[in-house]
């Protein structure tokens, strides 16, 4: 699935479009989200959504589709003031991660596009991680490429890991006897990933399950291991750890 000899250069242009998932309630960060939607919660002196936006801008990804629901107007106003080519997919009823992307496909208008959680605090690498993902994506053999973090390097993450990787980079079911990886909240998808997807609200995890369990799909969801740092900020504890980490980085500059 992964060709380790492939160079991160002009193998394939970096897709110009990304979807940012920003419609959730932020229930695990309720103390922070009573007056602000989660993407606008300040971390390290700036809104959380600025971190995924910085990744996109460094890679030259200019088209953004953002789904909104809880306090969606606040997010829309923030991004409109910030500038850039942004389209909004409004969800009258919350559609979860999978349903939200399917709902936004008419706005995305691309076969290949990035998807990011709005609470991603992923520090970039060289070459830019999105350029690496674009170079690694084999359209003929892949429907999805997920950016993964080794469990031991997942700062602020208290779970047990999400996936394992085969030697050729195919994502496989979690196995405690093998190295474990955490899904970073960043992925590059082909729109056929959603062929036959459920209607209405559903989580992306349902599709991940079929790509790790059903023979017709197995082998077409791959992983790229991120070489840079990544911080989990899904709850108040994660915010505190991220603040401390960023403060240390500033002190070391």
mmCIF file of N, CA, C and O in Angstrom, residues 6 12-19 56 61 101 108 110-117 129-139 142-148 171 183-194 204 208 211 220-224:
data_model
loop_
_atom_site.group_PDB
_atom_site.id
_atom_site.type_symbol
_atom_site.label_atom_id
_atom_site.label_comp_id
_atom_site.label_asym_id
_atom_site.label_seq_id
_atom_site.Cartn_x
_atom_site.Cartn_y
_atom_site.Cartn_z
ATOM 1 N N UNK A 6 8.926 6.120 -2.895
ATOM 2 C CA UNK A 6 8.295 7.252 -3.555
ATOM 3 C C UNK A 6 8.790 8.558 -2.942
ATOM 4 O O UNK A 6 8.890 8.697 -1.738
ATOM 5 N N UNK A 12 2.228 13.684 -7.273
ATOM 6 C CA UNK A 12 0.814 14.007 -7.419
ATOM 7 C C UNK A 12 0.581 15.356 -6.756
ATOM 8 O O UNK A 12 1.078 15.599 -5.665
ATOM 9 N N UNK A 13 -0.138 16.268 -7.413
ATOM 10 C CA UNK A 13 -0.361 17.570 -6.782
ATOM 11 C C UNK A 13 -1.170 17.427 -5.500
ATOM 12 O O UNK A 13 -2.010 16.545 -5.372
ATOM 13 N N UNK A 14 -0.879 18.288 -4.549
ATOM 14 C CA UNK A 14 -1.638 18.283 -3.303
ATOM 15 C C UNK A 14 -3.060 18.732 -3.584
ATOM 16 O O UNK A 14 -3.268 19.765 -4.224
ATOM 17 N N UNK A 15 -4.076 17.961 -3.168
ATOM 18 C CA UNK A 15 -5.465 18.390 -3.371
ATOM 19 C C UNK A 15 -5.685 19.799 -2.837
ATOM 20 O O UNK A 15 -5.098 20.188 -1.819
ATOM 21 N N UNK A 16 -6.526 20.553 -3.510
ATOM 22 C CA UNK A 16 -6.705 21.967 -3.143
ATOM 23 C C UNK A 16 -7.855 22.205 -2.171
ATOM 24 O O UNK A 16 -8.140 23.347 -1.813
ATOM 25 N N UNK A 17 -8.520 21.118 -1.737
ATOM 26 C CA UNK A 17 -9.733 21.263 -0.934
ATOM 27 C C UNK A 17 -9.652 20.415 0.330
ATOM 28 O O UNK A 17 -9.152 19.292 0.307
ATOM 29 N N UNK A 18 -10.159 20.988 1.416
ATOM 30 C CA UNK A 18 -10.224 20.254 2.681
ATOM 31 C C UNK A 18 -11.559 20.531 3.349
ATOM 32 O O UNK A 18 -12.117 21.625 3.225
ATOM 33 N N UNK A 19 -12.051 19.542 4.069
ATOM 34 C CA UNK A 19 -13.221 19.744 4.921
ATOM 35 C C UNK A 19 -12.765 19.735 6.368
ATOM 36 O O UNK A 19 -11.996 18.857 6.786
ATOM 37 N N UNK A 56 -3.129 23.605 6.631
ATOM 38 C CA UNK A 56 -3.671 23.744 5.279
ATOM 39 C C UNK A 56 -2.946 24.841 4.509
ATOM 40 O O UNK A 56 -2.583 24.671 3.336
ATOM 41 N N UNK A 61 -3.352 24.489 0.560
ATOM 42 C CA UNK A 61 -4.737 24.034 0.391
ATOM 43 C C UNK A 61 -5.657 25.220 0.666
ATOM 44 O O UNK A 61 -5.793 25.655 1.811
ATOM 45 N N UNK A 101 -19.845 14.660 6.412
ATOM 46 C CA UNK A 101 -19.070 14.717 5.172
ATOM 47 C C UNK A 101 -19.950 14.399 3.972
ATOM 48 O O UNK A 101 -19.889 15.078 2.935
ATOM 49 N N UNK A 108 -17.941 20.074 -1.668
ATOM 50 C CA UNK A 108 -16.532 19.687 -1.817
ATOM 51 C C UNK A 108 -16.141 19.600 -3.291
ATOM 52 O O UNK A 108 -15.087 20.085 -3.710
ATOM 53 N N UNK A 110 -14.834 17.516 -5.273
ATOM 54 C CA UNK A 110 -13.542 16.949 -5.647
ATOM 55 C C UNK A 110 -13.579 15.447 -5.396
ATOM 56 O O UNK A 110 -14.285 14.967 -4.510
ATOM 57 N N UNK A 111 -12.806 14.698 -6.193
ATOM 58 C CA UNK A 111 -12.683 13.265 -5.936
ATOM 59 C C UNK A 111 -11.773 13.001 -4.745
ATOM 60 O O UNK A 111 -11.972 12.043 -3.997
ATOM 61 N N UNK A 112 -10.752 13.840 -4.566
ATOM 62 C CA UNK A 112 -9.766 13.640 -3.518
ATOM 63 C C UNK A 112 -9.699 14.894 -2.659
ATOM 64 O O UNK A 112 -9.517 16.007 -3.175
ATOM 65 N N UNK A 113 -9.845 14.727 -1.347
ATOM 66 C CA UNK A 113 -9.877 15.890 -0.457
ATOM 67 C C UNK A 113 -9.433 15.485 0.946
ATOM 68 O O UNK A 113 -9.574 14.339 1.361
ATOM 69 N N UNK A 114 -8.888 16.454 1.654
ATOM 70 C CA UNK A 114 -8.496 16.249 3.044
ATOM 71 C C UNK A 114 -9.702 16.424 3.961
ATOM 72 O O UNK A 114 -10.630 17.178 3.648
ATOM 73 N N UNK A 115 -9.674 15.745 5.090
ATOM 74 C CA UNK A 115 -10.655 15.954 6.153
ATOM 75 C C UNK A 115 -9.880 16.108 7.451
ATOM 76 O O UNK A 115 -8.984 15.301 7.748
ATOM 77 N N UNK A 116 -10.215 17.160 8.214
ATOM 78 C CA UNK A 116 -9.541 17.423 9.479
ATOM 79 C C UNK A 116 -10.572 17.658 10.570
ATOM 80 O O UNK A 116 -11.579 18.334 10.347
ATOM 81 N N UNK A 117 -10.300 17.131 11.738
ATOM 82 C CA UNK A 117 -11.059 17.551 12.911
ATOM 83 C C UNK A 117 -10.650 18.980 13.250
ATOM 84 O O UNK A 117 -9.477 19.346 13.104
ATOM 85 N N UNK A 129 3.193 17.903 6.031
ATOM 86 C CA UNK A 129 2.557 16.593 6.140
ATOM 87 C C UNK A 129 1.495 16.380 5.069
ATOM 88 O O UNK A 129 1.326 15.261 4.562
ATOM 89 N N UNK A 130 0.792 17.418 4.649
ATOM 90 C CA UNK A 130 -0.232 17.236 3.617
ATOM 91 C C UNK A 130 0.405 16.918 2.269
ATOM 92 O O UNK A 130 -0.163 16.185 1.466
ATOM 93 N N UNK A 131 1.577 17.481 2.011
ATOM 94 C CA UNK A 131 2.278 17.141 0.781
ATOM 95 C C UNK A 131 2.750 15.692 0.824
ATOM 96 O O UNK A 131 2.710 14.984 -0.186
ATOM 97 N N UNK A 132 3.186 15.240 1.994
ATOM 98 C CA UNK A 132 3.567 13.839 2.132
ATOM 99 C C UNK A 132 2.374 12.923 1.863
ATOM 100 O O UNK A 132 2.499 11.897 1.181
ATOM 101 N N UNK A 133 1.221 13.281 2.405
ATOM 102 C CA UNK A 133 0.034 12.451 2.223
ATOM 103 C C UNK A 133 -0.384 12.394 0.756
ATOM 104 O O UNK A 133 -0.737 11.336 0.239
ATOM 105 N N UNK A 134 -0.327 13.539 0.083
ATOM 106 C CA UNK A 134 -0.692 13.566 -1.337
ATOM 107 C C UNK A 134 0.257 12.708 -2.154
ATOM 108 O O UNK A 134 -0.163 11.972 -3.063
ATOM 109 N N UNK A 135 1.556 12.769 -1.840
ATOM 110 C CA UNK A 135 2.539 11.977 -2.575
ATOM 111 C C UNK A 135 2.354 10.485 -2.332
ATOM 112 O O UNK A 135 2.615 9.664 -3.204
ATOM 113 N N UNK A 136 1.901 10.133 -1.130
ATOM 114 C CA UNK A 136 1.761 8.727 -0.771
ATOM 115 C C UNK A 136 0.461 8.103 -1.268
ATOM 116 O O UNK A 136 0.355 6.883 -1.388
ATOM 117 N N UNK A 137 -0.532 8.940 -1.569
ATOM 118 C CA UNK A 137 -1.846 8.411 -1.920
ATOM 119 C C UNK A 137 -1.819 7.799 -3.315
ATOM 120 O O UNK A 137 -1.525 8.475 -4.304
ATOM 121 N N UNK A 138 -2.131 6.533 -3.396
ATOM 122 C CA UNK A 138 -2.202 5.808 -4.663
ATOM 123 C C UNK A 138 -3.676 5.682 -5.034
ATOM 124 O O UNK A 138 -4.400 4.862 -4.477
ATOM 125 N N UNK A 139 -4.120 6.503 -5.977
ATOM 126 C CA UNK A 139 -5.550 6.568 -6.308
ATOM 127 C C UNK A 139 -6.077 5.225 -6.782
ATOM 128 O O UNK A 139 -7.240 4.875 -6.544
ATOM 129 N N UNK A 142 -6.018 2.965 -3.196
ATOM 130 C CA UNK A 142 -6.493 3.461 -1.899
ATOM 131 C C UNK A 142 -7.809 4.216 -2.029
ATOM 132 O O UNK A 142 -8.075 4.876 -3.033
ATOM 133 N N UNK A 143 -8.600 4.110 -0.977
ATOM 134 C CA UNK A 143 -9.776 4.963 -0.813
ATOM 135 C C UNK A 143 -9.580 5.941 0.334
ATOM 136 O O UNK A 143 -10.275 6.954 0.411
ATOM 137 N N UNK A 144 -8.651 5.630 1.239
ATOM 138 C CA UNK A 144 -8.419 6.481 2.405
ATOM 139 C C UNK A 144 -6.975 6.335 2.867
ATOM 140 O O UNK A 144 -6.404 5.237 2.836
ATOM 141 N N UNK A 145 -6.402 7.470 3.294
ATOM 142 C CA UNK A 145 -5.081 7.479 3.909
ATOM 143 C C UNK A 145 -5.192 8.298 5.194
ATOM 144 O O UNK A 145 -5.474 9.494 5.153
ATOM 145 N N UNK A 146 -4.999 7.635 6.324
ATOM 146 C CA UNK A 146 -5.129 8.273 7.627
ATOM 147 C C UNK A 146 -3.752 8.602 8.180
ATOM 148 O O UNK A 146 -2.831 7.790 8.083
ATOM 149 N N UNK A 147 -3.616 9.791 8.748
ATOM 150 C CA UNK A 147 -2.381 10.153 9.434
ATOM 151 C C UNK A 147 -2.437 9.581 10.846
ATOM 152 O O UNK A 147 -3.380 9.833 11.594
ATOM 153 N N UNK A 148 -1.423 8.796 11.194
ATOM 154 C CA UNK A 148 -1.409 8.079 12.464
ATOM 155 C C UNK A 148 -0.252 8.543 13.351
ATOM 156 O O UNK A 148 0.790 8.974 12.856
ATOM 157 N N UNK A 171 -3.987 -0.336 7.101
ATOM 158 C CA UNK A 171 -4.533 -0.256 8.449
ATOM 159 C C UNK A 171 -5.287 -1.544 8.768
ATOM 160 O O UNK A 171 -6.103 -2.019 7.983
ATOM 161 N N UNK A 183 -5.364 7.473 15.659
ATOM 162 C CA UNK A 183 -5.809 8.271 14.518
ATOM 163 C C UNK A 183 -5.694 9.744 14.890
ATOM 164 O O UNK A 183 -6.204 10.186 15.915
ATOM 165 N N UNK A 184 -5.031 10.518 14.063
ATOM 166 C CA UNK A 184 -4.692 11.905 14.381
ATOM 167 C C UNK A 184 -5.837 12.891 14.196
ATOM 168 O O UNK A 184 -5.751 14.037 14.652
ATOM 169 N N UNK A 185 -6.899 12.486 13.486
ATOM 170 C CA UNK A 185 -7.944 13.439 13.123
ATOM 171 C C UNK A 185 -7.698 14.089 11.775
ATOM 172 O O UNK A 185 -8.395 15.026 11.388
ATOM 173 N N UNK A 186 -6.706 13.576 11.028
ATOM 174 C CA UNK A 186 -6.372 14.086 9.693
ATOM 175 C C UNK A 186 -6.376 12.913 8.728
ATOM 176 O O UNK A 186 -5.785 11.868 9.003
ATOM 177 N N UNK A 187 -7.025 13.086 7.587
ATOM 178 C CA UNK A 187 -7.074 12.008 6.599
ATOM 179 C C UNK A 187 -7.243 12.581 5.197
ATOM 180 O O UNK A 187 -7.679 13.723 5.019
ATOM 181 N N UNK A 188 -6.847 11.801 4.226
ATOM 182 C CA UNK A 188 -7.035 12.127 2.819
ATOM 183 C C UNK A 188 -7.947 11.055 2.241
ATOM 184 O O UNK A 188 -7.632 9.866 2.318
ATOM 185 N N UNK A 189 -9.080 11.485 1.692
ATOM 186 C CA UNK A 189 -10.116 10.552 1.260
ATOM 187 C C UNK A 189 -10.445 10.724 -0.212
ATOM 188 O O UNK A 189 -10.419 11.838 -0.749
ATOM 189 N N UNK A 190 -10.776 9.608 -0.857
ATOM 190 C CA UNK A 190 -11.416 9.639 -2.174
ATOM 191 C C UNK A 190 -12.912 9.559 -1.937
ATOM 192 O O UNK A 190 -13.372 8.853 -1.039
ATOM 193 N N UNK A 191 -13.689 10.251 -2.744
ATOM 194 C CA UNK A 191 -15.128 10.301 -2.480
ATOM 195 C C UNK A 191 -15.780 8.920 -2.589
ATOM 196 O O UNK A 191 -16.840 8.689 -2.011
ATOM 197 N N UNK A 192 -15.132 7.980 -3.275
ATOM 198 C CA UNK A 192 -15.711 6.635 -3.335
ATOM 199 C C UNK A 192 -15.663 5.941 -1.970
ATOM 200 O O UNK A 192 -16.314 4.910 -1.774
ATOM 201 N N UNK A 193 -14.880 6.491 -1.020
ATOM 202 C CA UNK A 193 -14.885 5.981 0.344
ATOM 203 C C UNK A 193 -16.296 5.962 0.906
ATOM 204 O O UNK A 193 -16.628 5.158 1.774
ATOM 205 N N UNK A 194 -17.158 6.838 0.383
ATOM 206 C CA UNK A 194 -18.525 6.968 0.900
ATOM 207 C C UNK A 194 -19.567 6.246 0.060
ATOM 208 O O UNK A 194 -20.759 6.362 0.325
ATOM 209 N N UNK A 204 -17.825 8.142 11.247
ATOM 210 C CA UNK A 204 -16.844 7.591 10.319
ATOM 211 C C UNK A 204 -16.351 6.222 10.761
ATOM 212 O O UNK A 204 -15.952 5.404 9.927
ATOM 213 N N UNK A 208 -14.676 2.885 8.826
ATOM 214 C CA UNK A 208 -13.393 2.291 9.180
ATOM 215 C C UNK A 208 -13.562 0.796 9.472
ATOM 216 O O UNK A 208 -12.705 -0.022 9.124
ATOM 217 N N UNK A 211 -13.644 -1.283 6.367
ATOM 218 C CA UNK A 211 -12.353 -1.352 5.697
ATOM 219 C C UNK A 211 -11.355 -2.236 6.443
ATOM 220 O O UNK A 211 -10.292 -2.555 5.914
ATOM 221 N N UNK A 220 -7.623 -1.232 1.322
ATOM 222 C CA UNK A 220 -7.766 0.050 0.640
ATOM 223 C C UNK A 220 -7.775 1.244 1.599
ATOM 224 O O UNK A 220 -7.944 2.373 1.164
ATOM 225 N N UNK A 221 -7.604 0.997 2.890
ATOM 226 C CA UNK A 221 -7.452 2.078 3.871
ATOM 227 C C UNK A 221 -6.059 1.943 4.475
ATOM 228 O O UNK A 221 -5.744 0.942 5.117
ATOM 229 N N UNK A 222 -5.225 2.950 4.241
ATOM 230 C CA UNK A 222 -3.825 2.876 4.640
ATOM 231 C C UNK A 222 -3.489 3.961 5.659
ATOM 232 O O UNK A 222 -4.287 4.860 5.925
ATOM 233 N N UNK A 223 -2.314 3.848 6.225
ATOM 234 C CA UNK A 223 -1.879 4.805 7.229
ATOM 235 C C UNK A 223 -0.505 5.355 6.920
ATOM 236 O O UNK A 223 0.354 4.661 6.376
ATOM 237 N N UNK A 224 -0.307 6.610 7.255
ATOM 238 C CA UNK A 224 1.001 7.252 7.176
ATOM 239 C C UNK A 224 1.351 7.709 8.584
ATOM 240 O O UNK A 224 0.567 8.410 9.233
#
